[in-house]
């Protein structure tokens, strides 16, 4: 019987499926609910036929070799798979799968929520109330900026970027996007493709929805902040390293840009100390897909991909289909 290694406790929907398919005793779930250390990861994967890592587990060639030649599938519990060395998996003929689709709207909801919080200063306002500082309504108190009618710039117009564009329609926003891989999208979105300088210059809000790749690492740094409107807000629910966090903290402090809403960070769970004391930064702990419903669906999809491979079928969400 195969050995399935689940690197972190995940919702039952996925575990049930794996246990039903392979038997309770063959599904090994990391006992602690915390990040698994490198040594323990390398140890835990030994002899695995299937791995179900989460996005903080780095699965590189070394980890694949630690699992051994029996490793037949890596089913990442995330849509992003920058934690997996896909080239190394492909070299070894191992399919890598992800969980696209089910978290699209949930992640766009998160981006929208922090966009609103950022524009309307609701993080700061909450801190103000809880600190006991509120003396009553005031005409000039905690004034934010409007979202409706403004220009939203979407950096990376995949599934989540497009879901963001749909939300913007309800707020009667003008939507522009930059995505070299996707020159055209659904016309009903009424979104216009632009080059990166135009996106930077014309957006009131920029929301990042690209995958992390060498080409997108530090796609937002000092030059980009300088090219943005001083009134602009930057939203990132994609991956931390797309933004140069130290440069962002400087831009927020100096007023080069107005505010930022961040769900992801360069070196999670560490956050640049300067950002932590920027009142104009909304900071939440990588909650993009964090709803009961969506995390359950992600667990089920990751499990379905494992079941497919180990029963000789085509996994539905393979990111390196050339190995199949
Ligand atoms: C979350 O960050 C994901 O990639 O699913
Ligand atoms: C604000 O509370 C208003 O009524 O204008």
GROMACS .gro file of C-alpha atoms and ligand atoms in nm:
model
  334
    1UNK     CA    1   0.000   0.000   0.000
    2UNK     CA    2   0.124   0.351  -0.075
    3UNK     CA    3   0.255   0.590   0.186
    4UNK     CA    4   0.086   0.932   0.175
    5UNK     CA    5   0.260   1.212   0.366
    6UNK     CA    6   0.054   1.518   0.454
    7UNK     CA    7   0.297   1.782   0.582
    8UNK     CA    8   0.049   1.974   0.797
    9UNK     CA    9  -0.298   1.915   0.938
   10UNK     CA   10  -0.549   2.014   0.669
   11UNK     CA   11  -0.931   2.015   0.666
   12UNK     CA   12  -1.104   1.679   0.699
   13UNK     CA   13  -1.254   1.689   0.349
   14UNK     CA   14  -0.914   1.597   0.206
   15UNK     CA   15  -0.802   1.353   0.474
   16UNK     CA   16  -1.128   1.159   0.455
   17UNK     CA   17  -1.085   1.108   0.085
   18UNK     CA   18  -0.727   0.987   0.125
   19UNK     CA   19  -0.816   0.757   0.415
   20UNK     CA   20  -1.108   0.609   0.222
   21UNK     CA   21  -0.891   0.546  -0.082
   22UNK     CA   22  -0.578   0.410   0.085
   23UNK     CA   23  -0.667   0.317   0.443
   24UNK     CA   24  -0.623   0.515   0.760
   25UNK     CA   25  -0.282   0.366   0.839
   26UNK     CA   26  -0.130   0.478   0.511
   27UNK     CA   27  -0.209   0.845   0.550
   28UNK     CA   28   0.057   1.011   0.765
   29UNK     CA   29  -0.026   1.359   0.885
   30UNK     CA   30   0.245   1.570   1.050
   31UNK     CA   31   0.155   1.554   1.418
   32UNK     CA   32   0.217   1.917   1.511
   33UNK     CA   33   0.016   2.214   1.387
   34UNK     CA   34   0.309   2.437   1.307
   35UNK     CA   35   0.565   2.468   1.033
   36UNK     CA   36   0.765   2.152   0.990
   37UNK     CA   37   1.139   2.204   1.019
   38UNK     CA   38   1.363   2.114   0.730
   39UNK     CA   39   1.525   1.811   0.897
   40UNK     CA   40   1.192   1.677   1.010
   41UNK     CA   41   1.047   1.732   0.664
   42UNK     CA   42   1.331   1.538   0.501
   43UNK     CA   43   1.277   1.264   0.755
   44UNK     CA   44   0.897   1.258   0.729
   45UNK     CA   45   0.892   1.226   0.350
   46UNK     CA   46   1.113   0.916   0.343
   47UNK     CA   47   0.948   0.638   0.145
   48UNK     CA   48   0.652   0.852   0.044
   49UNK     CA   49   0.454   0.767  -0.268
   50UNK     CA   50   0.264   1.094  -0.242
   51UNK     CA   51   0.337   1.425  -0.073
   52UNK     CA   52   0.086   1.689   0.024
   53UNK     CA   53   0.294   1.995   0.121
   54UNK     CA   54   0.167   2.338   0.219
   55UNK     CA   55   0.309   2.660   0.083
   56UNK     CA   56   0.571   2.700   0.354
   57UNK     CA   57   0.726   2.359   0.280
   58UNK     CA   58   1.016   2.389   0.040
   59UNK     CA   59   1.006   2.082  -0.180
   60UNK     CA   60   1.325   2.085  -0.384
   61UNK     CA   61   1.535   1.812  -0.545
   62UNK     CA   62   1.685   1.723  -0.207
   63UNK     CA   63   1.341   1.669  -0.054
   64UNK     CA   64   1.231   1.463  -0.355
   65UNK     CA   65   1.542   1.247  -0.325
   66UNK     CA   66   1.484   1.213   0.049
   67UNK     CA   67   1.140   1.074  -0.035
   68UNK     CA   68   1.308   0.832  -0.273
   69UNK     CA   69   1.235   0.678  -0.610
   70UNK     CA   70   0.888   0.572  -0.508
   71UNK     CA   71   0.762   0.934  -0.503
   72UNK     CA   72   0.490   0.960  -0.766
   73UNK     CA   73   0.307   1.287  -0.698
   74UNK     CA   74   0.347   1.619  -0.515
   75UNK     CA   75   0.006   1.776  -0.450
   76UNK     CA   76   0.062   2.130  -0.323
   77UNK     CA   77  -0.204   2.270  -0.090
   78UNK     CA   78  -0.211   2.609  -0.268
   79UNK     CA   79  -0.263   2.757  -0.608
   80UNK     CA   80   0.085   2.914  -0.604
   81UNK     CA   81   0.364   2.658  -0.632
   82UNK     CA   82   0.681   2.865  -0.600
   83UNK     CA   83   0.769   2.647  -0.297
   84UNK     CA   84   0.809   2.347  -0.527
   85UNK     CA   85   1.107   2.309  -0.760
   86UNK     CA   86   0.893   2.207  -1.057
   87UNK     CA   87   1.195   2.165  -1.287
   88UNK     CA   88   1.347   1.917  -1.040
   89UNK     CA   89   1.016   1.729  -1.024
   90UNK     CA   90   0.989   1.720  -1.402
   91UNK     CA   91   1.345   1.588  -1.426
   92UNK     CA   92   1.243   1.305  -1.196
   93UNK     CA   93   0.917   1.245  -1.385
   94UNK     CA   94   0.701   1.349  -1.086
   95UNK     CA   95   0.375   1.535  -1.150
   96UNK     CA   96   0.317   1.846  -0.938
   97UNK     CA   97  -0.041   1.959  -0.880
   98UNK     CA   98  -0.199   2.271  -0.731
   99UNK     CA   99  -0.548   2.387  -0.626
  100UNK     CA  100  -0.664   2.643  -0.884
  101UNK     CA  101  -1.018   2.771  -0.928
  102UNK     CA  102  -1.164   2.704  -0.584
  103UNK     CA  103  -0.982   2.990  -0.415
  104UNK     CA  104  -1.022   3.250  -0.689
  105UNK     CA  105  -1.319   3.438  -0.546
  106UNK     CA  106  -1.212   3.397  -0.186
  107UNK     CA  107  -0.872   3.549  -0.261
  108UNK     CA  108  -1.028   3.831  -0.464
  109UNK     CA  109  -1.259   3.897  -0.167
  110UNK     CA  110  -0.951   3.926   0.053
  111UNK     CA  111  -0.785   4.167  -0.188
  112UNK     CA  112  -1.104   4.370  -0.206
  113UNK     CA  113  -1.139   4.378   0.171
  114UNK     CA  114  -0.788   4.509   0.228
  115UNK     CA  115  -0.828   4.753  -0.060
  116UNK     CA  116  -1.131   4.899   0.121
  117UNK     CA  117  -0.954   4.896   0.456
  118UNK     CA  118  -0.658   5.073   0.304
  119UNK     CA  119  -0.866   5.340   0.130
  120UNK     CA  120  -1.085   5.405   0.431
  121UNK     CA  121  -0.820   5.361   0.702
  122UNK     CA  122  -1.026   5.102   0.884
  123UNK     CA  123  -0.726   4.925   1.039
  124UNK     CA  124  -0.610   5.251   1.189
  125UNK     CA  125  -0.969   5.338   1.287
  126UNK     CA  126  -1.010   5.008   1.468
  127UNK     CA  127  -0.689   5.062   1.661
  128UNK     CA  128  -0.809   5.413   1.748
  129UNK     CA  129  -1.141   5.293   1.889
  130UNK     CA  130  -0.992   5.005   2.083
  131UNK     CA  131  -0.729   5.232   2.232
  132UNK     CA  132  -1.013   5.432   2.384
  133UNK     CA  133  -0.932   5.744   2.181
  134UNK     CA  134  -1.269   5.809   2.022
  135UNK     CA  135  -1.425   6.126   2.156
  136UNK     CA  136  -1.721   6.134   1.917
  137UNK     CA  137  -1.799   6.209   1.552
  138UNK     CA  138  -1.581   6.468   1.384
  139UNK     CA  139  -1.597   6.631   1.041
  140UNK     CA  140  -1.225   6.579   0.979
  141UNK     CA  141  -1.179   6.253   1.161
  142UNK     CA  142  -0.995   5.967   0.993
  143UNK     CA  143  -1.079   6.077   0.642
  144UNK     CA  144  -0.995   5.825   0.376
  145UNK     CA  145  -1.030   5.828   0.000
  146UNK     CA  146  -1.315   5.699  -0.217
  147UNK     CA  147  -1.285   5.371  -0.401
  148UNK     CA  148  -1.587   5.400  -0.631
  149UNK     CA  149  -1.522   5.570  -0.961
  150UNK     CA  150  -1.144   5.545  -0.933
  151UNK     CA  151  -0.896   5.356  -1.152
  152UNK     CA  152  -0.796   5.005  -1.048
  153UNK     CA  153  -0.476   4.868  -1.198
  154UNK     CA  154  -0.441   4.492  -1.191
  155UNK     CA  155  -0.092   4.347  -1.209
  156UNK     CA  156  -0.137   3.990  -1.335
  157UNK     CA  157  -0.473   3.921  -1.497
  158UNK     CA  158  -0.519   3.550  -1.430
  159UNK     CA  159  -0.820   3.400  -1.256
  160UNK     CA  160  -0.782   3.607  -0.938
  161UNK     CA  161  -0.700   3.930  -1.122
  162UNK     CA  162  -1.012   3.889  -1.333
  163UNK     CA  163  -1.225   3.818  -1.025
  164UNK     CA  164  -1.094   4.145  -0.887
  165UNK     CA  165  -1.198   4.323  -1.209
  166UNK     CA  166  -1.554   4.189  -1.168
  167UNK     CA  167  -1.571   4.332  -0.820
  168UNK     CA  168  -1.449   4.668  -0.949
  169UNK     CA  169  -1.742   4.686  -1.192
  170UNK     CA  170  -1.983   4.708  -0.900
  171UNK     CA  171  -1.788   5.011  -0.780
  172UNK     CA  172  -1.802   5.169  -1.127
  173UNK     CA  173  -1.424   5.177  -1.147
  174UNK     CA  174  -1.213   5.204  -1.458
  175UNK     CA  175  -1.005   4.887  -1.478
  176UNK     CA  176  -0.668   4.864  -1.647
  177UNK     CA  177  -0.431   4.571  -1.628
  178UNK     CA  178  -0.079   4.468  -1.709
  179UNK     CA  179  -0.016   4.106  -1.800
  180UNK     CA  180   0.226   4.028  -2.080
  181UNK     CA  181   0.099   3.669  -2.091
  182UNK     CA  182  -0.265   3.768  -2.130
  183UNK     CA  183  -0.318   4.045  -2.384
  184UNK     CA  184  -0.692   3.981  -2.400
  185UNK     CA  185  -0.955   3.888  -2.143
  186UNK     CA  186  -1.334   3.858  -2.133
  187UNK     CA  187  -1.480   4.169  -2.296
  188UNK     CA  188  -1.758   4.190  -2.041
  189UNK     CA  189  -1.492   4.279  -1.785
  190UNK     CA  190  -1.442   4.611  -1.965
  191UNK     CA  191  -1.076   4.606  -1.865
  192UNK     CA  192  -0.803   4.760  -2.078
  193UNK     CA  193  -0.457   4.611  -2.122
  194UNK     CA  194  -0.182   4.868  -2.070
  195UNK     CA  195   0.196   4.863  -2.037
  196UNK     CA  196   0.355   4.871  -1.694
  197UNK     CA  197   0.444   5.246  -1.698
  198UNK     CA  198   0.081   5.331  -1.779
  199UNK     CA  199  -0.045   5.102  -1.503
  200UNK     CA  200   0.186   5.273  -1.255
  201UNK     CA  201   0.104   5.626  -1.368
  202UNK     CA  202  -0.274   5.601  -1.397
  203UNK     CA  203  -0.390   5.367  -1.119
  204UNK     CA  204  -0.539   5.491  -0.795
  205UNK     CA  205  -0.519   5.136  -0.663
  206UNK     CA  206  -0.282   4.867  -0.785
  207UNK     CA  207  -0.364   4.510  -0.691
  208UNK     CA  208  -0.102   4.240  -0.747
  209UNK     CA  209  -0.220   3.900  -0.873
  210UNK     CA  210   0.079   3.750  -1.055
  211UNK     CA  211   0.262   3.430  -0.962
  212UNK     CA  212   0.608   3.461  -0.806
  213UNK     CA  213   0.869   3.395  -1.074
  214UNK     CA  214   1.214   3.538  -1.144
  215UNK     CA  215   1.048   3.797  -1.373
  216UNK     CA  216   0.806   3.913  -1.102
  217UNK     CA  217   1.047   3.918  -0.807
  218UNK     CA  218   1.069   4.279  -0.683
  219UNK     CA  219   0.847   4.389  -0.970
  220UNK     CA  220   0.755   4.669  -0.728
  221UNK     CA  221   1.056   4.858  -0.594
  222UNK     CA  222   1.177   5.218  -0.557
  223UNK     CA  223   1.142   5.301  -0.929
  224UNK     CA  224   0.784   5.169  -0.940
  225UNK     CA  225   0.678   5.353  -0.624
  226UNK     CA  226   0.824   5.675  -0.763
  227UNK     CA  227   0.624   5.623  -1.084
  228UNK     CA  228   0.295   5.576  -0.895
  229UNK     CA  229   0.061   5.857  -0.794
  230UNK     CA  230   0.137   5.991  -0.444
  231UNK     CA  231  -0.229   5.918  -0.370
  232UNK     CA  232  -0.205   5.555  -0.487
  233UNK     CA  233  -0.256   5.244  -0.273
  234UNK     CA  234  -0.079   4.915  -0.337
  235UNK     CA  235  -0.252   4.585  -0.256
  236UNK     CA  236  -0.066   4.254  -0.248
  237UNK     CA  237  -0.237   3.919  -0.195
  238UNK     CA  238  -0.008   3.729  -0.434
  239UNK     CA  239   0.340   3.657  -0.300
  240UNK     CA  240   0.553   3.878  -0.075
  241UNK     CA  241   0.873   3.887  -0.283
  242UNK     CA  242   0.689   4.053  -0.574
  243UNK     CA  243   0.728   4.368  -0.362
  244UNK     CA  244   1.055   4.503  -0.226
  245UNK     CA  245   0.930   4.533   0.130
  246UNK     CA  246   1.203   4.763   0.264
  247UNK     CA  247   1.150   5.000  -0.030
  248UNK     CA  248   0.774   4.988   0.027
  249UNK     CA  249   0.818   5.082   0.392
  250UNK     CA  250   1.029   5.380   0.282
  251UNK     CA  251   0.770   5.481   0.021
  252UNK     CA  252   0.492   5.467   0.281
  253UNK     CA  253   0.692   5.666   0.535
  254UNK     CA  254   0.799   5.934   0.288
  255UNK     CA  255   0.458   5.969   0.125
  256UNK     CA  256   0.585   5.851  -0.214
  257UNK     CA  257   0.266   5.642  -0.218
  258UNK     CA  258  -0.036   5.681   0.003
  259UNK     CA  259  -0.098   5.340   0.158
  260UNK     CA  260  -0.061   4.965   0.120
  261UNK     CA  261  -0.268   4.659   0.203
  262UNK     CA  262  -0.060   4.345   0.241
  263UNK     CA  263  -0.162   3.984   0.293
  264UNK     CA  264   0.178   3.841   0.199
  265UNK     CA  265   0.535   3.923   0.297
  266UNK     CA  266   0.885   3.863   0.172
  267UNK     CA  267   0.999   3.646   0.459
  268UNK     CA  268   0.683   3.518   0.631
  269UNK     CA  269   0.611   3.522   0.916
  270UNK     CA  270   0.864   3.804   0.960
  271UNK     CA  271   0.744   4.149   0.859
  272UNK     CA  272   0.979   4.439   0.796
  273UNK     CA  273   0.986   4.632   1.128
  274UNK     CA  274   0.936   4.965   0.953
  275UNK     CA  275   0.612   4.838   0.801
  276UNK     CA  276   0.485   4.740   1.142
  277UNK     CA  277   0.483   5.099   1.249
  278UNK     CA  278   0.332   5.246   0.933
  279UNK     CA  279  -0.023   5.352   1.018
  280UNK     CA  280  -0.092   5.358   0.643
  281UNK     CA  281  -0.020   4.987   0.600
  282UNK     CA  282  -0.293   4.727   0.646
  283UNK     CA  283  -0.123   4.401   0.740
  284UNK     CA  284  -0.296   4.064   0.757
  285UNK     CA  285  -0.133   3.722   0.796
  286UNK     CA  286  -0.160   3.548   0.453
  287UNK     CA  287  -0.535   3.488   0.472
  288UNK     CA  288  -0.612   3.502   0.099
  289UNK     CA  289  -0.794   3.170   0.079
  290UNK     CA  290  -0.876   3.143   0.449
  291UNK     CA  291  -1.244   3.052   0.463
  292UNK     CA  292  -1.395   2.731   0.594
  293UNK     CA  293  -1.547   2.656   0.255
  294UNK     CA  294  -1.242   2.726   0.043
  295UNK     CA  295  -0.985   2.553   0.261
  296UNK     CA  296  -1.208   2.244   0.258
  297UNK     CA  297  -1.226   2.253  -0.122
  298UNK     CA  298  -0.849   2.295  -0.147
  299UNK     CA  299  -0.799   1.991   0.074
  300UNK     CA  300  -1.035   1.786  -0.138
  301UNK     CA  301  -0.868   1.890  -0.465
  302UNK     CA  302  -0.518   1.815  -0.337
  303UNK     CA  303  -0.641   1.472  -0.223
  304UNK     CA  304  -0.817   1.406  -0.554
  305UNK     CA  305  -0.495   1.473  -0.740
  306UNK     CA  306  -0.313   1.220  -0.524
  307UNK     CA  307  -0.586   0.960  -0.565
  308UNK     CA  308  -0.581   1.011  -0.942
  309UNK     CA  309  -0.207   0.958  -0.979
  310UNK     CA  310  -0.186   0.663  -0.742
  311UNK     CA  311  -0.475   0.488  -0.918
  312UNK     CA  312  -0.322   0.539  -1.261
  313UNK     CA  313  -0.542   0.827  -1.372
  314UNK     CA  314  -0.458   1.171  -1.500
  315UNK     CA  315  -0.444   1.425  -1.215
  316UNK     CA  316  -0.687   1.708  -1.285
  317UNK     CA  317  -0.454   1.994  -1.181
  318UNK     CA  318  -0.106   1.906  -1.302
  319UNK     CA  319   0.127   2.204  -1.352
  320UNK     CA  320   0.395   2.002  -1.540
  321UNK     CA  321   0.176   1.787  -1.768
  322UNK     CA  322   0.477   1.697  -1.982
  323UNK     CA  323   0.559   1.422  -1.729
  324UNK     CA  324   0.224   1.245  -1.770
  325LIG     C1  325  -0.203   3.078  -0.127
  325LIG     O1  326  -0.125   3.166  -0.109
  325LIG     C2  327  -0.206   2.994  -0.243
  325LIG     O2  328  -0.117   3.005  -0.330
  325LIG     O3  329  -0.298   2.910  -0.251
  326LIG     C1  330  -2.270   6.078   0.927
  326LIG     O1  331  -2.287   5.998   1.017
  326LIG     C2  332  -2.376   6.148   0.861
  326LIG     O2  333  -2.494   6.123   0.895
  326LIG     O3  334  -2.345   6.233   0.773
   0.00000   0.00000   0.00000
